[in-house]
PDB file of C-alpha atoms in Angstrom:
ATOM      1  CA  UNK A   1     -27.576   0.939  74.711  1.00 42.00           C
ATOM      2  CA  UNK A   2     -26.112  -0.282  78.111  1.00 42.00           C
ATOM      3  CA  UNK A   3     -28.094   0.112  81.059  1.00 44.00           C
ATOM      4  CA  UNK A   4     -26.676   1.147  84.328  1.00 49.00           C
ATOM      5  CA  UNK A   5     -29.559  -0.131  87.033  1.00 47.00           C
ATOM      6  CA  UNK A   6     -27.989  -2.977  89.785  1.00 48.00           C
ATOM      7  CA  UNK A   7     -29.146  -6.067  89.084  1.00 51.00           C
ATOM      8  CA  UNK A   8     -31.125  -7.474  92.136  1.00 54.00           C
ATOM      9  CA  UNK A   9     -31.788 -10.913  92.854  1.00 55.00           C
ATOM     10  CA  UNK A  10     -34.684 -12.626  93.623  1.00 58.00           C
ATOM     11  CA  UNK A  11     -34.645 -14.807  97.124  1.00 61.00           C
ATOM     12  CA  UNK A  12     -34.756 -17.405  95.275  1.00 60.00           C
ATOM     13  CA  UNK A  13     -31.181 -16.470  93.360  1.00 55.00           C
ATOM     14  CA  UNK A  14     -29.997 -15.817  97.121  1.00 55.00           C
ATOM     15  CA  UNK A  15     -30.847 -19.137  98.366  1.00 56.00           C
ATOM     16  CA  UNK A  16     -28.718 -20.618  94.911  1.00 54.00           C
ATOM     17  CA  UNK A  17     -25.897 -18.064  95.696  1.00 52.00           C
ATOM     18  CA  UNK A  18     -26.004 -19.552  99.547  1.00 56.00           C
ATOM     19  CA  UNK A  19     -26.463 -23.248  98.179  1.00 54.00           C
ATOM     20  CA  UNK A  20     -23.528 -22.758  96.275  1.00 45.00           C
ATOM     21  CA  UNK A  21     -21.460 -21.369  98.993  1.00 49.00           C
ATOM     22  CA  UNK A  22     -22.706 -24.176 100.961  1.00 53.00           C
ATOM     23  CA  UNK A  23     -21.067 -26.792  98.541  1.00 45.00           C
ATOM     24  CA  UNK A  24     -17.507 -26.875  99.311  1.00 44.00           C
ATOM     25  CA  UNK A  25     -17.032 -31.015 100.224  1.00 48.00           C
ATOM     26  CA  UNK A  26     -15.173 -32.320  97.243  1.00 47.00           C
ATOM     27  CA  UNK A  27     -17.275 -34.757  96.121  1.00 49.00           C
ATOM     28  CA  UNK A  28     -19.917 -32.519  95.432  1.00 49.00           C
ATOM     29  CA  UNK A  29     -17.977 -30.320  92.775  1.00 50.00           C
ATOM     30  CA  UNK A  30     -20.444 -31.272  90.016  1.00 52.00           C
ATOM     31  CA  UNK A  31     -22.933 -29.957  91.808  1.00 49.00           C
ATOM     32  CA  UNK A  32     -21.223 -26.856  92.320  1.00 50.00           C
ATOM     33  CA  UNK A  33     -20.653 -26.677  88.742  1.00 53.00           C
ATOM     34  CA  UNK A  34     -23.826 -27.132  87.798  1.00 54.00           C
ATOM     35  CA  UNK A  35     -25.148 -24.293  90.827  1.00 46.00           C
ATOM     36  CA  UNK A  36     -22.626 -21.713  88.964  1.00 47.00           C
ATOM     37  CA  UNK A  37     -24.250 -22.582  85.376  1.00 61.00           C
ATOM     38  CA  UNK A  38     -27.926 -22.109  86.478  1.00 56.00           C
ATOM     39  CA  UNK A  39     -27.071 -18.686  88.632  1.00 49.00           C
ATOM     40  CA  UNK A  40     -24.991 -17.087  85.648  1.00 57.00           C
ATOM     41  CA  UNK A  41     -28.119 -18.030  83.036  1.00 62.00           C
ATOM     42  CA  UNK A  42     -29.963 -16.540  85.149  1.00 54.00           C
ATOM     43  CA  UNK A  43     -27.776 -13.516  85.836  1.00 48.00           C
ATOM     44  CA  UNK A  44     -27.584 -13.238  82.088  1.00 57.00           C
ATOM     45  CA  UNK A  45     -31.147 -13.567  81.624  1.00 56.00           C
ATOM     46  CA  UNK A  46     -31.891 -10.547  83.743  1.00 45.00           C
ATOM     47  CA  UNK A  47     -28.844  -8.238  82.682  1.00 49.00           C
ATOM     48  CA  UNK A  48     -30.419  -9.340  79.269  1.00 50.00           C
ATOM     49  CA  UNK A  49     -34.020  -8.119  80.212  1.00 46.00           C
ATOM     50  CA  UNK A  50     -32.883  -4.557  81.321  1.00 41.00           C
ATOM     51  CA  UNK A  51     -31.180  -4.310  78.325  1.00 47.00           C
ATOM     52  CA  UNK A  52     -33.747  -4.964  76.078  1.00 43.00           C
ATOM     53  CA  UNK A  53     -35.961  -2.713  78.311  1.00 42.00           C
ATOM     54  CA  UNK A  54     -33.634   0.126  77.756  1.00 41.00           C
ATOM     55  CA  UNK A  55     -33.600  -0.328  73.945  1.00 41.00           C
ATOM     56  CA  UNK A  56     -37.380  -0.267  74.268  1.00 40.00           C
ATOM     57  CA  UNK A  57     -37.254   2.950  76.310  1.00 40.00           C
ATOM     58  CA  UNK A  58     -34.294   4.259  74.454  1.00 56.00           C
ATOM     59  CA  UNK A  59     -33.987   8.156  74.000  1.00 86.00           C
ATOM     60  CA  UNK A  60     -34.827   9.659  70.843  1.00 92.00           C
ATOM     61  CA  UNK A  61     -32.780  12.507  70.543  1.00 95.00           C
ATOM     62  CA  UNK A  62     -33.560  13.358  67.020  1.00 96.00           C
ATOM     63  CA  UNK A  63     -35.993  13.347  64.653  1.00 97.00           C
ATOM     64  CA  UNK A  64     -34.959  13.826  60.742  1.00 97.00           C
ATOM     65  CA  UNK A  65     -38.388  14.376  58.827  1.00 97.00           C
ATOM     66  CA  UNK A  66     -39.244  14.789  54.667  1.00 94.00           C
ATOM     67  CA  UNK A  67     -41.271  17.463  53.591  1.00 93.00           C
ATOM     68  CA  UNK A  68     -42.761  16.721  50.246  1.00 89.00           C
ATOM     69  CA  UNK A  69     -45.075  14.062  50.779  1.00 89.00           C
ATOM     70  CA  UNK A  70     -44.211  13.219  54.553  1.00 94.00           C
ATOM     71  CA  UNK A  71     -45.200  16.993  56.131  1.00 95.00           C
ATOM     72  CA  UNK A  72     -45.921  18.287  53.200  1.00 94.00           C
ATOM     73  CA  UNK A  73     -49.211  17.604  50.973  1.00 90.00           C
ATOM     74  CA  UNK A  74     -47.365  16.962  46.957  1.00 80.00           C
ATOM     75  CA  UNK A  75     -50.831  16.747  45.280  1.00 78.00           C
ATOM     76  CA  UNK A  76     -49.004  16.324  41.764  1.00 79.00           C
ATOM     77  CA  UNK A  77     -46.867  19.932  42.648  1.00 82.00           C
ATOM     78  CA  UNK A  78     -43.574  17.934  41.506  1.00 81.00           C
ATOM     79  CA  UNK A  79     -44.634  17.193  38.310  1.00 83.00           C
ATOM     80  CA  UNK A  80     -46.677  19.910  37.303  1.00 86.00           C
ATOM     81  CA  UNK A  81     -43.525  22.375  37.998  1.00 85.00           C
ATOM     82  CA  UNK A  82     -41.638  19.551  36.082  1.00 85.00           C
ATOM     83  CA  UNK A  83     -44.128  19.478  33.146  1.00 85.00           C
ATOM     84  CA  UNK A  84     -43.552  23.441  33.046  1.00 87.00           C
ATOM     85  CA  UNK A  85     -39.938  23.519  33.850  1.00 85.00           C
ATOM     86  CA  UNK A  86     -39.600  20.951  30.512  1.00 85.00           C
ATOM     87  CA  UNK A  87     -41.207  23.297  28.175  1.00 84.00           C
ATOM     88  CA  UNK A  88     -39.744  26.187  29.493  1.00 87.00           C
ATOM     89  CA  UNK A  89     -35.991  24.758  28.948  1.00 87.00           C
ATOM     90  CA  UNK A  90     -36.508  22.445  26.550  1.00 84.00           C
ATOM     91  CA  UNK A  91     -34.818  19.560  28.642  1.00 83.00           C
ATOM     92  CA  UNK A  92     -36.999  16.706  27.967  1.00 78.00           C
ATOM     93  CA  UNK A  93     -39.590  17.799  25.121  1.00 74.00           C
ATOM     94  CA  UNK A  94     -41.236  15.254  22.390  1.00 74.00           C
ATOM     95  CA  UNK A  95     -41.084  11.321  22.802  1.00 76.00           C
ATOM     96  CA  UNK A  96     -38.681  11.738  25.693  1.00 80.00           C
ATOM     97  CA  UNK A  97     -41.330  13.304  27.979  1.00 86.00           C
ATOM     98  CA  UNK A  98     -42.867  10.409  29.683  1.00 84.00           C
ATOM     99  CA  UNK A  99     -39.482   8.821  30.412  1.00 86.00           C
ATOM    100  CA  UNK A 100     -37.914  11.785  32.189  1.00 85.00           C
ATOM    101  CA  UNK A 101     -41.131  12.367  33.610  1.00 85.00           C
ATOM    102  CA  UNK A 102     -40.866   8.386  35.091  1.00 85.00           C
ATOM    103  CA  UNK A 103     -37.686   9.278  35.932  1.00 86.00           C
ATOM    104  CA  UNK A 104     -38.672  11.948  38.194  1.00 81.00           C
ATOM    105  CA  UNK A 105     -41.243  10.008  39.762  1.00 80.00           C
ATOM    106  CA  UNK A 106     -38.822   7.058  40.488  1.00 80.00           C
ATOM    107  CA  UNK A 107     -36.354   9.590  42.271  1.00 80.00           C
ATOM    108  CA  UNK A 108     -38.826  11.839  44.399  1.00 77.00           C
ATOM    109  CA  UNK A 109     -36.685  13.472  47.073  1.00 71.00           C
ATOM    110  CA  UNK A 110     -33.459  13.568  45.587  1.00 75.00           C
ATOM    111  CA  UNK A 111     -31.475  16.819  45.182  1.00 78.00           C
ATOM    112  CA  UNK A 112     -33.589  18.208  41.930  1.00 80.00           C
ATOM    113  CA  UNK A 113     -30.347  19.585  40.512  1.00 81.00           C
ATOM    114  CA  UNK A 114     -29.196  16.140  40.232  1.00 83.00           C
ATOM    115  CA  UNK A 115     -32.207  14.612  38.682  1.00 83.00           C
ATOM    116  CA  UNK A 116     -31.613  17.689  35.948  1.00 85.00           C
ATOM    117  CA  UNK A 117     -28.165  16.709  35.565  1.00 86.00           C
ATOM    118  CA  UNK A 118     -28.944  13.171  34.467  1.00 86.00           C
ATOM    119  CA  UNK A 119     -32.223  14.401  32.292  1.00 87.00           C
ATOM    120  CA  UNK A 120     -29.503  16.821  30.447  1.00 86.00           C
ATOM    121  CA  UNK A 121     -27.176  13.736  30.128  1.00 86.00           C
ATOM    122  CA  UNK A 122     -24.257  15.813  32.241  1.00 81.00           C
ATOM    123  CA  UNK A 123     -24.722  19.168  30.249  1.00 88.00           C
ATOM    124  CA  UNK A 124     -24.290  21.493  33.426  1.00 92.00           C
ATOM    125  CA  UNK A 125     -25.523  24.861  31.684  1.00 91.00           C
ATOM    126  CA  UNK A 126     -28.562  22.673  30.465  1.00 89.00           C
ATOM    127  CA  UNK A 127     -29.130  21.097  33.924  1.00 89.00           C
ATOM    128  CA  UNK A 128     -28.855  24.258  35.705  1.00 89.00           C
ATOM    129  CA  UNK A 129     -31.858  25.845  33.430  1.00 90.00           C
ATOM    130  CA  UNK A 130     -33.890  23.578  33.591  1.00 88.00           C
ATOM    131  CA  UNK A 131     -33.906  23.687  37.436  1.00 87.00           C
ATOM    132  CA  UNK A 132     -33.838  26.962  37.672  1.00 89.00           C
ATOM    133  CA  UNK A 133     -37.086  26.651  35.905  1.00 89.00           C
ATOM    134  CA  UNK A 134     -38.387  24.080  37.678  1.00 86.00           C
ATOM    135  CA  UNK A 135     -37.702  26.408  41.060  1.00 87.00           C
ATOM    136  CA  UNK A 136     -39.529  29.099  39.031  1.00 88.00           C
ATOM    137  CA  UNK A 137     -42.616  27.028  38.093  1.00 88.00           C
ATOM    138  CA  UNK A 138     -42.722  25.702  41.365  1.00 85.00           C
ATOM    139  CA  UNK A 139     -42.660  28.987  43.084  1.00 84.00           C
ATOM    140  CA  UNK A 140     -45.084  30.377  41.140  1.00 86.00           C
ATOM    141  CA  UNK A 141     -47.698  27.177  41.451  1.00 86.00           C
ATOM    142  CA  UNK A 142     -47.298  27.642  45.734  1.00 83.00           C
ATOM    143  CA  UNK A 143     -47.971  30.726  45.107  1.00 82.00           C
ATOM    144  CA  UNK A 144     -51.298  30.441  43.101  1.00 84.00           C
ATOM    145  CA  UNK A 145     -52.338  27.747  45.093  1.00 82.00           C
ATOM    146  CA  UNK A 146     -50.567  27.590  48.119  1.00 81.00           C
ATOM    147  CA  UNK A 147     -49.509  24.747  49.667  1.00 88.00           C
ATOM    148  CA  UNK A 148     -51.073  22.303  52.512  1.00 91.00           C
ATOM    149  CA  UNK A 149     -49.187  20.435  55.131  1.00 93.00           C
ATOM    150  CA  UNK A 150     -50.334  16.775  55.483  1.00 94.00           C
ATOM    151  CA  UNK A 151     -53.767  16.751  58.182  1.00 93.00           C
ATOM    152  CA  UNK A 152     -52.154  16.890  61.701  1.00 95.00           C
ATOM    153  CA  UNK A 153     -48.136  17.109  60.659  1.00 96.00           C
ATOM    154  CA  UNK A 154     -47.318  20.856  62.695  1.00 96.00           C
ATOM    155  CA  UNK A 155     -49.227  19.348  65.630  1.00 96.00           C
ATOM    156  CA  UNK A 156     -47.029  16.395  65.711  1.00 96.00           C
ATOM    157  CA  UNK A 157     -44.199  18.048  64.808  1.00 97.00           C
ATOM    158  CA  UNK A 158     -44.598  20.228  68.203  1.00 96.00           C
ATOM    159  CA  UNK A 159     -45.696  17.131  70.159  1.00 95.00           C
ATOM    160  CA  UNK A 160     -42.201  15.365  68.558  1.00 95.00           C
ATOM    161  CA  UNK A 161     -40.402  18.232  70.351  1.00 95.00           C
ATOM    162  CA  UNK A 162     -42.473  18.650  73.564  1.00 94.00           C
ATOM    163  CA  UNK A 163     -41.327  15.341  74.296  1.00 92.00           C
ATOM    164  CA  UNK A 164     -37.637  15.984  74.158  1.00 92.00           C
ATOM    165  CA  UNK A 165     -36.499  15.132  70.728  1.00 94.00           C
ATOM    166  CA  UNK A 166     -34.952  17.977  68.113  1.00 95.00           C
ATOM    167  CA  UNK A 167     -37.444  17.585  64.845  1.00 97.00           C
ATOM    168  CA  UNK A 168     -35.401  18.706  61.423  1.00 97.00           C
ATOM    169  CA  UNK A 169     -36.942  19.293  58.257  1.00 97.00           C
ATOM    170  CA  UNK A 170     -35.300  18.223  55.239  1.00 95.00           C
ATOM    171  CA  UNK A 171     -35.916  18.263  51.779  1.00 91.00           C
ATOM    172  CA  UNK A 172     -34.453  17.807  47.846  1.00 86.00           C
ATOM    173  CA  UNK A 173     -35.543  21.025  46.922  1.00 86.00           C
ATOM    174  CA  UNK A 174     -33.189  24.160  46.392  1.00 85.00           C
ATOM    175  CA  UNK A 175     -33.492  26.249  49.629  1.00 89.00           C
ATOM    176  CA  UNK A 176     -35.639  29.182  47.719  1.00 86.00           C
ATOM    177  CA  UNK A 177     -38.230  26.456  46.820  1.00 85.00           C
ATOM    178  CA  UNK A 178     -38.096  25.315  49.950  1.00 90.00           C
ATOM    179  CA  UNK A 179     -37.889  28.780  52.082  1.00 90.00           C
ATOM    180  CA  UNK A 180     -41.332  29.360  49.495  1.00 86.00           C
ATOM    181  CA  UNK A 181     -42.775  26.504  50.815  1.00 90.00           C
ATOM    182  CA  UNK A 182     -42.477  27.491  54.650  1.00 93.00           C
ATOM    183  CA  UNK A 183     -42.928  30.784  53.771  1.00 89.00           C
ATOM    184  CA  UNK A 184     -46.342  29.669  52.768  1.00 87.00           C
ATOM    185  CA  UNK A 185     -47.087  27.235  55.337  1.00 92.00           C
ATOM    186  CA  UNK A 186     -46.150  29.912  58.029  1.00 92.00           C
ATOM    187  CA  UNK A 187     -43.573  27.126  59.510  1.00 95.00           C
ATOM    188  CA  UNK A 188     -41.416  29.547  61.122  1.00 93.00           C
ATOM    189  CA  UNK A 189     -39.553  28.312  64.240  1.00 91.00           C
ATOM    190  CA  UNK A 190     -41.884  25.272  63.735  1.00 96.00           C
ATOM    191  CA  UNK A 191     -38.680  23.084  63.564  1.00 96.00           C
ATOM    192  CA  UNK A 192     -35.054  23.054  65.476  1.00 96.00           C
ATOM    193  CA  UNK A 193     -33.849  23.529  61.050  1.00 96.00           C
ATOM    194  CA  UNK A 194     -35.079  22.442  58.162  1.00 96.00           C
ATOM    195  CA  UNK A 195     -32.366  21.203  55.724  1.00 95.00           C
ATOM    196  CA  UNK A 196     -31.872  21.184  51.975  1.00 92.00           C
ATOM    197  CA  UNK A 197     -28.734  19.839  49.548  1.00 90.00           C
ATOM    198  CA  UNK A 198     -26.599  22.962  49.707  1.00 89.00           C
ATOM    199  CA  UNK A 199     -26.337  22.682  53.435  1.00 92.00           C
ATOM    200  CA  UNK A 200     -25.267  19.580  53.641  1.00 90.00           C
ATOM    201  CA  UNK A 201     -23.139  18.431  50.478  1.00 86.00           C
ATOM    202  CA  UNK A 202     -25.277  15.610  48.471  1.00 87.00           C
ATOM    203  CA  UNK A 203     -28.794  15.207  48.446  1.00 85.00           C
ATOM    204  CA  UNK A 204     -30.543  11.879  49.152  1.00 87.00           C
ATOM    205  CA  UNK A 205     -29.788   8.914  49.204  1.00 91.00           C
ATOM    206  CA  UNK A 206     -26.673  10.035  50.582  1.00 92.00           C
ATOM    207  CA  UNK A 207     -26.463   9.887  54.096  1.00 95.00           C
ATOM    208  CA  UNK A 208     -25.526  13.904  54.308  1.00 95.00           C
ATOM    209  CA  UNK A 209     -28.853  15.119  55.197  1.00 95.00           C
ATOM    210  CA  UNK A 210     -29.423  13.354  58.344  1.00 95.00           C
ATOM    211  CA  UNK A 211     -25.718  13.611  59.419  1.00 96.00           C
ATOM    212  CA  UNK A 212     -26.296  17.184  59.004  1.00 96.00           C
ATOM    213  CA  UNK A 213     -29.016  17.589  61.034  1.00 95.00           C
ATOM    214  CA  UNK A 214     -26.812  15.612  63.799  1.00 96.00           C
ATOM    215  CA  UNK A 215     -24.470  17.963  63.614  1.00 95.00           C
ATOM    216  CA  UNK A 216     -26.829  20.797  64.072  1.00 95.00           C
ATOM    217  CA  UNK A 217     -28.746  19.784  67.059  1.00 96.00           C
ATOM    218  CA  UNK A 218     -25.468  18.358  68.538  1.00 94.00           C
ATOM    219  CA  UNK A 219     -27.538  14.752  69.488  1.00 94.00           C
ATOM    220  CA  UNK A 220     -25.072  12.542  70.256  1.00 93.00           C
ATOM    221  CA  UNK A 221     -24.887   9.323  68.225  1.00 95.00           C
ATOM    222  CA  UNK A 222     -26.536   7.839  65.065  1.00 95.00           C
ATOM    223  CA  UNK A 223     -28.380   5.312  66.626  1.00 94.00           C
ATOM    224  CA  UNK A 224     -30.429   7.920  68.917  1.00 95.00           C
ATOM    225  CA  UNK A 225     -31.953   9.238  65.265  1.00 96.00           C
ATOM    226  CA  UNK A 226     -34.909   8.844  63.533  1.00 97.00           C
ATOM    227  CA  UNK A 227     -35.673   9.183  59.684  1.00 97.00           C
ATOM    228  CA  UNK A 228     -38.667   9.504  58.162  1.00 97.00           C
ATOM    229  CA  UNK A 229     -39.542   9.975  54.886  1.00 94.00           C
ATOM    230  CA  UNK A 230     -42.511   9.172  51.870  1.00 92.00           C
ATOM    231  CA  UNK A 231     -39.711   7.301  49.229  1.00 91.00           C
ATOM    232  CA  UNK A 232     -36.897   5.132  48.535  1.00 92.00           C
ATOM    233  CA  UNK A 233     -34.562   7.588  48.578  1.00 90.00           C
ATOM    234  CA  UNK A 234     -35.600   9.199  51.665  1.00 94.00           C
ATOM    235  CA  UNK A 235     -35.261   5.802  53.403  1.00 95.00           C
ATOM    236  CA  UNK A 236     -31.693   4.918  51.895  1.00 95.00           C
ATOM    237  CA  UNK A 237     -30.474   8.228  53.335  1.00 95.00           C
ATOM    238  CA  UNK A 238     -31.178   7.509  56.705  1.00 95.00           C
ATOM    239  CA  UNK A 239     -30.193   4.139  56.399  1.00 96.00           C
ATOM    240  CA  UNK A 240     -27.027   5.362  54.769  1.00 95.00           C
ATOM    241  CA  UNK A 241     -26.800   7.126  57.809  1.00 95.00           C
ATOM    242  CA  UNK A 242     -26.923   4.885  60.209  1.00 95.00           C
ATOM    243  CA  UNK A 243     -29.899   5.841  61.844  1.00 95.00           C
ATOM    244  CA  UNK A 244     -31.435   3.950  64.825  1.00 95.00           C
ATOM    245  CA  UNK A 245     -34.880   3.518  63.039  1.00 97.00           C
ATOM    246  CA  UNK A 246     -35.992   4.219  59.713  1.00 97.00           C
ATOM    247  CA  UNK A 247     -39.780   5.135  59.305  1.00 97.00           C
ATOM    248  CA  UNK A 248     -41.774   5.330  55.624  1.00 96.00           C
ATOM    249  CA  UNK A 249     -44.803   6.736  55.157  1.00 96.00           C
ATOM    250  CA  UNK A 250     -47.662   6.164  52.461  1.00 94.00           C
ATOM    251  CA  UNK A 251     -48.881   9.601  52.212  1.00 89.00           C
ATOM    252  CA  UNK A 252     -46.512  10.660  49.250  1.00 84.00           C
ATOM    253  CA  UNK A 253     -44.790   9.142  46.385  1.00 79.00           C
ATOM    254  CA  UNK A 254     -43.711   5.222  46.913  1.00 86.00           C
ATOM    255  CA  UNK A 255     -45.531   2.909  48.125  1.00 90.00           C
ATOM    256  CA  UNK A 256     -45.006   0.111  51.105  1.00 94.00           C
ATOM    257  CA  UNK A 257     -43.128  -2.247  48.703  1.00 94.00           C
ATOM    258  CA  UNK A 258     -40.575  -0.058  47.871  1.00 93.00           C
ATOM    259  CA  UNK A 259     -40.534   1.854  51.341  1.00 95.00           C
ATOM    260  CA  UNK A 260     -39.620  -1.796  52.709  1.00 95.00           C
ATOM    261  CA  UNK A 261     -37.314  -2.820  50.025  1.00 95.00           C
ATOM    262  CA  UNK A 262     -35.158   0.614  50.324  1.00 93.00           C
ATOM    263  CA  UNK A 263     -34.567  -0.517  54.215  1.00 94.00           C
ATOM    264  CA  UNK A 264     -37.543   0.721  56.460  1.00 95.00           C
ATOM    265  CA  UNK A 265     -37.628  -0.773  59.635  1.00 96.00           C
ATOM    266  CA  UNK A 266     -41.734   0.285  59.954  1.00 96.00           C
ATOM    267  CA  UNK A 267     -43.909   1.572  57.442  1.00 96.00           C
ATOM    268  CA  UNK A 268     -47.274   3.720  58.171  1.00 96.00           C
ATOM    269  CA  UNK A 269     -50.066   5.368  56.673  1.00 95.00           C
ATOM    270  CA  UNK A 270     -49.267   9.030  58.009  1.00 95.00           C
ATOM    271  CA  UNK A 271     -46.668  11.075  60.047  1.00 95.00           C
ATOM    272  CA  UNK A 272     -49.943  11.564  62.708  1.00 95.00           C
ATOM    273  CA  UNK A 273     -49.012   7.859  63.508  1.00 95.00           C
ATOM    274  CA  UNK A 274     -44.987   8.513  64.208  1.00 96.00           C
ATOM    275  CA  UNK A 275     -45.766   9.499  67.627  1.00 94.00           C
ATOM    276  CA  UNK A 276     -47.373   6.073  68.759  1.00 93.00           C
ATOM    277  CA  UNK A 277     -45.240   4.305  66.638  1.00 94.00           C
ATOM    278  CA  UNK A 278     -42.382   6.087  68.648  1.00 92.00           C
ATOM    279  CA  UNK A 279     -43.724   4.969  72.132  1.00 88.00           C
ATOM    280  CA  UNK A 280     -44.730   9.065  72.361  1.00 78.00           C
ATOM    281  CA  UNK A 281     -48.252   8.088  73.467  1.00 64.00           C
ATOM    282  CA  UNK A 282     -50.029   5.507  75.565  1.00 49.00           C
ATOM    283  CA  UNK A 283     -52.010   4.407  72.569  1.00 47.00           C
TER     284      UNK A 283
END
């Protein structure tokens, strides 16, 4: 980001600028020379400095945020409903259990569908049971035991927007799991949208999600967006994206060595510390 501010010199970069001026005999050109060097160092220098402050200062016009495990408490949801979805469709039954269920684990917040598609080895009809089964079985958990969001998340989510920035939800679940899910949480209007596959083309760790969400709140450039998200995949897509920073958190599936190796620029413990982290607070 360019800054716009005059730059202003100090007296003492007047008295070079009139030094210089001053040196016009021609045996003094080296000295001239050397005059101009100095004064455009230090004219760089300063232009340099604003930059840098503006970077620092930069707007945030946009804030892309996870559910599942970043907003939204997991506490082993995922692979319960996967456990039941499983031996409701017979996807992944027997010796072949603990893999897919790794497999799952390793690709928290992808587009489920897609995770179902590789468990069924490309068998469409097969995939598409099984996560329709999975949407059932998660449905039905939410709705026996409701669902939490992670200690403080609305409050920052409102704080995110009180200071300026559009705050989108996004998420790898189908949007009936996921209208369940704020349906239960009584997140209504809580965000500017909240995002899943189908709106946007691909699910994570495609960059479609957050490019969405852009194009929704109409901010207006890559760089002036923030991702966050609890795994690898939720930190590819917003790298994928281009985003100006890319935030994990430790409060859901992955942990910090993974979060850094998939791209993140910072890494905290929970989204209550995005704000600070975001230069949101004068902590």
């Amino acid at each position: 980001m360019t800054s716009d501010t005059p730059i202003v010199l100090s007296d003492d970069e007047l008295a070079e600028r009139d030094e210089l001026a001053e040196l016009s005999e021609p045996g003094e050109a080296g000295a001239r020379a050397l005059v101009v060097e100095q004064l455009d160092e230090q004219l760089d220098e300063l232009d340099d400095d604003l930059d840098g402050d503006d970077d620092e200062s930069g707007d945030i016009e946009l804030i892309v945020l996870d559910m599942a495990g970043t907003t939204v408490v997991d506490d082993g949801i995922v692979e319960r409903a996967f456990a039941l979805a499983a031996e409701r469709s017979g996807i992944a039954t027997g010796d072949g259990f603990d893999a897919a269920l790794q497999y799952v684990r390793d690709t928290m917040g992808q587009s489920k569908i897609e995770v179902f598609r590789v468990l069924a080895d490309g068998d469409e009809d097969a995939a598409q049971h099984a996560n329709a089964a999975f949407e059932g079985a998660y449905t039905e958990l939410v709705a026996s035991e409701g669902v939490a969001e992670i200690e403080g998340a609305a409050d920052v989510i409102r704080e995110l927007r009180a200071a300026g920035a559009s705050v989108v939800l996004t998420t790898g679940f189908s949007p009936v799991t996921r209208d369940a899910i704020i349906d239960s949480l009584g997140w209504h209007d809580l965000a500017d949208a909240v995002l899943s596959p189908a709106d946007a083309g691909r699910g994570r760790p495609h960059p479609d999600l957050p490019l969405t969400a852009l194009l929704r709140t109409g901010a207006s450039a890559v760089d002036a967006m923030v991702v966050v998200g609890d795994t690898a995949s939720d930190v590819l897509s917003g790298v994928n994206a281009g985003a100006g920073f890319v935030v994990g958190v430790l409060s859901g599936a992955h942990d910090r060595d993974a979060l850094e190796a998939a791209g993140a620029d910072a890494v905290i413990d929970s989204i209550t510390e995005l704000p600070a982290l975001l230069g949101l607070r004068g902590e």
